[in-house]
Amino acid sequence: MTTKRERPRLLVADDDEHLRPAIVDLLLDAGLNVVAQAADGAAAVEQARESSPDVVIMDMRMPGMTGIEAATIVLRGDPLIEVIMLTAYADPTLRALAGGAGIGEYLVKGDSSDLLIAAIDRAWGRRQISLTAGRDPSP
């Protein structure tokens, strides 16, 4: 489980004006650090550039740009960011598309909040390993 000392910087992108604040509240109640929010894919890309999150929780279907399209742009800007796709669609084809785009986790809305927290912990762990592996060992 993520400790208070090791808190990832989170961006939550979802066009649902009721669900997004609920997700943010859930994450804050869990002691996590939400640094930005976005209501569509373009805003998610912009917020990722501005806030430098460690983990992005991205809705699949948003106006203007899909979550996969937005995640692709975000990952092009920083390949070490971890993306969790949160969607209403338990579709194996969409799951495969998300994985092919470099999205590390795929969760269905309505799943337990514990699954979301666990996915964040896994994503944070992968990011920490990637950051450590990419460090120059010289002093």
Coordinates of N, CA and C in Angstrom, one line a residue:
M1 N 0.8 -1.2 0.0 CA 0.0 0.0 0.0 C 0.9 1.2 0.0
T2 N 0.5 2.3 -0.7 CA 1.2 3.5 -0.7 C 1.2 4.2 0.7
T3 N 2.4 4.6 1.1 CA 2.5 5.3 2.4 C 2.4 6.8 2.1
K4 N 2.2 7.5 3.2 CA 2.1 9.0 3.1 C 3.4 9.6 2.6
R5 N 4.5 9.0 2.9 CA 5.8 9.5 2.5 C 6.0 9.3 1.0
E6 N 5.4 8.2 0.5 CA 5.6 7.9 -0.9 C 4.3 8.1 -1.6
R7 N 3.9 9.3 -1.9 CA 2.6 9.6 -2.6 C 2.8 10.0 -4.0
P8 N 2.2 9.3 -4.9 CA 2.3 9.7 -6.3 C 1.5 11.0 -6.6
R9 N 1.9 11.7 -7.5 CA 1.2 12.9 -8.0 C 0.1 12.4 -9.0
L10 N -1.1 12.6 -8.8 CA -2.2 12.1 -9.6 C -2.9 13.1 -10.4
L11 N -3.3 12.8 -11.6 CA -4.2 13.6 -12.5 C -5.4 12.7 -12.7
V12 N -6.6 13.3 -12.5 CA -7.9 12.6 -12.8 C -8.6 13.2 -13.9
A13 N -8.8 12.5 -15.0 CA -9.5 13.0 -16.2 C -10.7 12.2 -16.5
D14 N -11.9 12.9 -16.3 CA -13.2 12.2 -16.6 C -14.2 13.3 -16.9
D15 N -15.0 13.2 -17.9 CA -15.9 14.2 -18.3 C -17.2 14.2 -17.5
D16 N -17.4 13.2 -16.6 CA -18.6 13.1 -15.8 C -18.4 14.1 -14.6
E17 N -19.2 15.2 -14.6 CA -19.1 16.2 -13.6 C -19.4 15.7 -12.2
H18 N -20.1 14.6 -12.1 CA -20.4 14.0 -10.7 C -19.4 13.0 -10.3
L19 N -18.9 12.2 -11.3 CA -18.0 11.1 -10.9 C -16.6 11.6 -10.7
R20 N -16.1 12.6 -11.5 CA -14.7 13.1 -11.3 C -14.5 13.6 -9.9
P21 N -15.4 14.5 -9.3 CA -15.1 14.9 -7.9 C -15.2 13.8 -6.9
A22 N -16.1 12.8 -7.2 CA -16.2 11.6 -6.3 C -14.9 10.8 -6.3
I23 N -14.3 10.7 -7.5 CA -13.0 9.9 -7.6 C -11.9 10.7 -6.8
V24 N -11.9 12.0 -7.0 CA -10.9 12.9 -6.4 C -11.1 12.8 -4.8
D25 N -12.3 12.9 -4.4 CA -12.6 12.8 -2.9 C -12.1 11.4 -2.4
L26 N -12.4 10.3 -3.1 CA -11.9 9.0 -2.7 C -10.4 9.0 -2.6
L27 N -9.7 9.5 -3.6 CA -8.3 9.5 -3.5 C -7.7 10.3 -2.4
L28 N -8.3 11.5 -2.2 CA -7.8 12.4 -1.1 C -8.1 11.7 0.2
D29 N -9.3 11.1 0.4 CA -9.6 10.3 1.6 C -8.6 9.2 1.9
A30 N -8.0 8.6 0.8 CA -7.0 7.6 0.9 C -5.6 8.1 1.2
G31 N -5.5 9.4 1.3 CA -4.2 10.0 1.6 C -3.4 10.3 0.4
L32 N -4.0 10.2 -0.8 CA -3.2 10.4 -2.0 C -3.2 11.9 -2.5
N33 N -2.3 12.2 -3.4 CA -2.1 13.6 -3.8 C -2.6 13.8 -5.2
V34 N -3.8 14.4 -5.3 CA -4.3 14.8 -6.6 C -3.9 16.2 -6.9
V35 N -3.1 16.3 -8.0 CA -2.5 17.6 -8.4 C -3.2 18.3 -9.5
A36 N -4.1 17.5 -10.2 CA -4.8 18.2 -11.3 C -6.1 17.3 -11.7
Q37 N -7.0 18.0 -12.3 CA -8.2 17.4 -12.9 C -8.5 17.9 -14.3
A38 N -9.2 17.1 -15.1 CA -9.5 17.5 -16.4 C -10.9 16.9 -16.8
A39 N -11.6 17.6 -17.6 CA -13.0 17.2 -18.0 C -13.0 16.7 -19.4
D40 N -11.9 16.7 -20.1 CA -11.8 16.1 -21.5 C -10.4 15.8 -21.8
G41 N -10.2 15.1 -23.0 CA -8.9 14.6 -23.3 C -7.9 15.7 -23.6
A42 N -8.3 16.8 -24.2 CA -7.3 17.9 -24.5 C -6.9 18.5 -23.2
A43 N -7.8 18.7 -22.3 CA -7.5 19.3 -21.0 C -6.6 18.3 -20.2
A44 N -6.8 17.0 -20.3 CA -5.9 16.1 -19.7 C -4.5 16.2 -20.2
V45 N -4.3 16.3 -21.5 CA -3.0 16.5 -22.1 C -2.3 17.8 -21.5
E46 N -3.1 18.9 -21.5 CA -2.5 20.1 -21.0 C -2.2 20.0 -19.5
Q47 N -3.1 19.4 -18.7 CA -2.8 19.3 -17.3 C -1.6 18.4 -17.0
A48 N -1.4 17.4 -17.8 CA -0.3 16.5 -17.7 C 1.0 17.3 -17.9
R49 N 1.0 18.2 -18.9 CA 2.2 19.0 -19.2 C 2.4 20.0 -18.1
E50 N 1.4 20.5 -17.5 CA 1.5 21.6 -16.5 C 1.8 21.0 -15.1
S51 N 1.2 19.9 -14.8 CA 1.3 19.4 -13.4 C 2.3 18.2 -13.2
S52 N 2.9 17.7 -14.2 CA 3.8 16.6 -14.1 C 3.4 15.5 -13.2
P53 N 2.3 14.8 -13.5 CA 1.8 13.7 -12.6 C 2.7 12.5 -12.8
D54 N 2.6 11.7 -11.7 CA 3.3 10.3 -11.8 C 2.3 9.3 -12.4
V55 N 1.0 9.5 -12.1 CA 0.0 8.6 -12.5 C -1.2 9.4 -13.0
V56 N -1.8 9.0 -14.2 CA -3.0 9.6 -14.7 C -4.1 8.6 -14.7
I57 N -5.2 9.0 -14.1 CA -6.4 8.1 -14.2 C -7.3 8.7 -15.2
M58 N -7.5 8.0 -16.3 CA -8.1 8.6 -17.6 C -9.4 7.8 -17.9
D59 N -10.4 8.6 -18.2 CA -11.7 8.0 -18.7 C -11.4 7.6 -20.1
M60 N -12.1 6.5 -20.6 CA -11.9 6.1 -22.0 C -12.6 7.0 -23.0
R61 N -13.9 7.3 -22.7 CA -14.7 8.1 -23.6 C -14.9 9.5 -23.1
M62 N -14.3 10.5 -23.7 CA -14.5 11.9 -23.4 C -14.7 12.7 -24.6
P63 N -15.3 13.9 -24.5 CA -15.5 14.7 -25.7 C -14.2 15.1 -26.4
G64 N -14.2 15.2 -27.7 CA -13.1 15.7 -28.4 C -12.0 14.8 -28.7
M65 N -11.6 14.0 -27.7 CA -10.4 13.1 -27.8 C -10.7 12.0 -26.8
T66 N -10.5 10.7 -27.3 CA -10.6 9.6 -26.4 C -9.5 9.5 -25.4
G67 N -9.8 8.8 -24.4 CA -8.7 8.6 -23.3 C -7.5 7.9 -23.9
I68 N -7.7 7.0 -24.9 CA -6.5 6.4 -25.5 C -5.7 7.4 -26.3
E69 N -6.4 8.2 -27.0 CA -5.7 9.3 -27.8 C -4.9 10.2 -26.8
A70 N -5.6 10.7 -25.8 CA -5.0 11.6 -24.8 C -3.8 10.9 -24.1
A71 N -4.0 9.6 -23.7 CA -2.9 8.9 -23.1 C -1.7 8.8 -24.0
T72 N -1.9 8.5 -25.3 CA -0.8 8.4 -26.2 C 0.0 9.7 -26.3
I73 N -0.7 10.8 -26.3 CA 0.0 12.1 -26.3 C 0.8 12.3 -25.0
V74 N 0.1 12.1 -23.9 CA 0.7 12.2 -22.6 C 2.0 11.4 -22.5
L75 N 1.9 10.1 -22.9 CA 3.0 9.2 -22.8 C 4.1 9.6 -23.8
R76 N 3.8 10.2 -24.9 CA 4.8 10.7 -25.9 C 5.6 11.8 -25.2
G77 N 4.9 12.6 -24.4 CA 5.6 13.7 -23.7 C 6.5 13.2 -22.5
D78 N 6.0 12.1 -21.8 CA 6.8 11.6 -20.7 C 6.4 10.1 -20.6
P79 N 7.3 9.2 -21.2 CA 7.0 7.8 -21.3 C 7.0 7.1 -19.9
L80 N 7.5 7.8 -18.9 CA 7.5 7.2 -17.5 C 6.2 7.4 -16.7
I81 N 5.3 8.3 -17.3 CA 4.0 8.5 -16.6 C 3.2 7.1 -16.7
E82 N 2.6 6.8 -15.7 CA 1.7 5.6 -15.7 C 0.3 6.0 -15.9
V83 N -0.4 5.3 -16.8 CA -1.8 5.6 -17.1 C -2.7 4.5 -16.6
I84 N -3.8 4.8 -15.9 CA -4.8 3.9 -15.6 C -6.1 4.3 -16.3
M85 N -6.6 3.4 -17.2 CA -7.8 3.6 -17.9 C -9.0 3.2 -17.0
L86 N -9.9 4.2 -16.8 CA -11.1 3.9 -16.1 C -12.3 4.1 -17.0
T87 N -13.0 3.1 -17.2 CA -14.1 3.1 -18.3 C -15.3 2.4 -17.8
A88 N -16.4 2.7 -18.5 CA -17.7 2.0 -18.3 C -17.7 0.7 -19.1
Y89 N -16.7 0.4 -19.9 CA -16.8 -0.6 -20.9 C -15.8 -1.8 -20.6
A90 N -16.4 -2.9 -20.2 CA -15.6 -4.1 -19.9 C -15.4 -4.9 -21.2
D91 N -14.7 -4.3 -22.2 CA -14.6 -4.8 -23.5 C -13.2 -5.2 -23.7
P92 N -13.0 -6.5 -24.1 CA -11.6 -7.0 -24.3 C -10.9 -6.3 -25.4
T93 N -11.6 -5.9 -26.4 CA -11.0 -5.2 -27.6 C -10.4 -3.8 -27.1
L94 N -11.2 -3.1 -26.3 CA -10.8 -1.8 -25.8 C -9.6 -2.0 -24.8
R95 N -9.7 -3.1 -24.0 CA -8.6 -3.4 -23.1 C -7.3 -3.6 -23.9
A96 N -7.4 -4.3 -25.0 CA -6.2 -4.6 -25.8 C -5.7 -3.3 -26.5
L97 N -6.6 -2.5 -26.9 CA -6.2 -1.2 -27.5 C -5.4 -0.4 -26.5
A98 N -6.0 -0.3 -25.3 CA -5.4 0.4 -24.2 C -4.0 -0.1 -23.9
G99 N -3.8 -1.4 -23.8 CA -2.5 -2.0 -23.5 C -1.5 -1.7 -24.6
G100 N -2.0 -1.8 -25.9 CA -1.1 -1.5 -27.0 C -0.7 0.0 -27.0
A101 N -1.4 0.9 -26.4 CA -1.1 2.3 -26.3 C -0.2 2.6 -25.2
G102 N 0.2 1.6 -24.4 CA 1.1 1.8 -23.2 C 0.4 2.0 -21.9
I103 N -0.9 1.8 -21.9 CA -1.7 2.0 -20.7 C -1.5 0.8 -19.8
G104 N -1.1 1.0 -18.6 CA -0.7 -0.1 -17.7 C -1.8 -0.8 -17.0
E105 N -2.9 -0.1 -16.8 CA -4.0 -0.6 -16.0 C -5.3 -0.3 -16.7
Y106 N -6.3 -1.2 -16.6 CA -7.6 -1.0 -17.2 C -8.7 -1.4 -16.2
L107 N -9.4 -0.5 -15.7 CA -10.5 -0.7 -14.7 C -11.8 -0.3 -15.2
V108 N -12.8 -1.0 -14.7 CA -14.2 -0.7 -15.1 C -14.9 0.1 -14.0
K109 N -15.5 1.2 -14.4 CA -16.2 2.0 -13.4 C -17.2 1.1 -12.7
G110 N -17.3 1.3 -11.4 CA -18.2 0.4 -10.6 C -17.5 -0.7 -9.9
D111 N -16.2 -0.9 -10.3 CA -15.4 -1.8 -9.6 C -15.1 -1.2 -8.2
S112 N -14.7 -2.1 -7.3 CA -14.4 -1.6 -5.9 C -13.3 -0.5 -5.9
S113 N -13.5 0.4 -5.0 CA -12.5 1.5 -4.9 C -11.2 0.9 -4.5
D114 N -11.2 -0.2 -3.8 CA -9.9 -0.9 -3.4 C -9.1 -1.3 -4.6
L115 N -9.8 -1.7 -5.7 CA -9.1 -2.0 -7.0 C -8.4 -0.8 -7.6
L116 N -9.1 0.4 -7.5 CA -8.4 1.6 -8.0 C -7.2 1.9 -7.2
I117 N -7.3 1.8 -5.9 CA -6.1 2.1 -5.0 C -5.0 1.1 -5.3
A118 N -5.4 -0.1 -5.4 CA -4.4 -1.1 -5.7 C -3.7 -0.9 -7.1
A119 N -4.5 -0.5 -8.1 CA -3.9 -0.1 -9.4 C -3.0 1.1 -9.3
I120 N -3.3 2.0 -8.5 CA -2.5 3.2 -8.3 C -1.2 2.7 -7.7
D121 N -1.2 1.9 -6.7 CA 0.0 1.3 -6.0 C 0.9 0.6 -7.0
R122 N 0.3 -0.2 -7.8 CA 1.0 -0.9 -8.9 C 1.7 0.0 -9.8
A123 N 0.9 1.0 -10.3 CA 1.4 2.0 -11.2 C 2.6 2.8 -10.6
W124 N 2.4 3.2 -9.4 CA 3.4 4.0 -8.7 C 4.7 3.1 -8.5
G125 N 4.5 1.8 -8.2 CA 5.7 0.9 -8.1 C 6.4 0.8 -9.5
R126 N 5.7 0.7 -10.6 CA 6.3 0.6 -11.9 C 7.0 1.9 -12.2
R127 N 6.5 3.0 -11.9 CA 7.1 4.3 -12.1 C 8.4 4.4 -11.3
Q128 N 8.3 4.0 -10.1 CA 9.5 4.1 -9.2 C 10.7 3.2 -9.8
I129 N 10.3 2.0 -10.2 CA 11.3 1.1 -10.8 C 11.9 1.7 -12.1
S130 N 11.0 2.3 -12.9 CA 11.5 2.9 -14.2 C 12.4 4.1 -13.9
L131 N 12.0 4.9 -12.9 CA 12.9 6.1 -12.6 C 14.2 5.6 -12.0
T132 N 14.2 4.6 -11.2 CA 15.4 4.1 -10.6 C 16.3 3.5 -11.7
A133 N 15.7 2.8 -12.6 CA 16.5 2.1 -13.7 C 17.1 3.1 -14.6
G134 N 16.4 4.3 -14.8 CA 16.9 5.3 -15.7 C 17.9 6.2 -15.1
R135 N 18.2 6.1 -13.8 CA 19.2 7.1 -13.1 C 20.6 6.7 -13.5
D136 N 21.4 7.8 -13.6 CA 22.8 7.6 -13.9 C 23.5 7.2 -12.6
P137 N 24.2 6.1 -12.5 CA 24.7 5.6 -11.2 C 26.0 6.4 -10.8
S138 N 26.5 7.3 -11.7 CA 27.7 8.0 -11.3 C 27.3 9.1 -10.3
P139 N 28.3 9.5 -9.4 CA 28.0 10.5 -8.4 C 27.8 11.9 -9.0

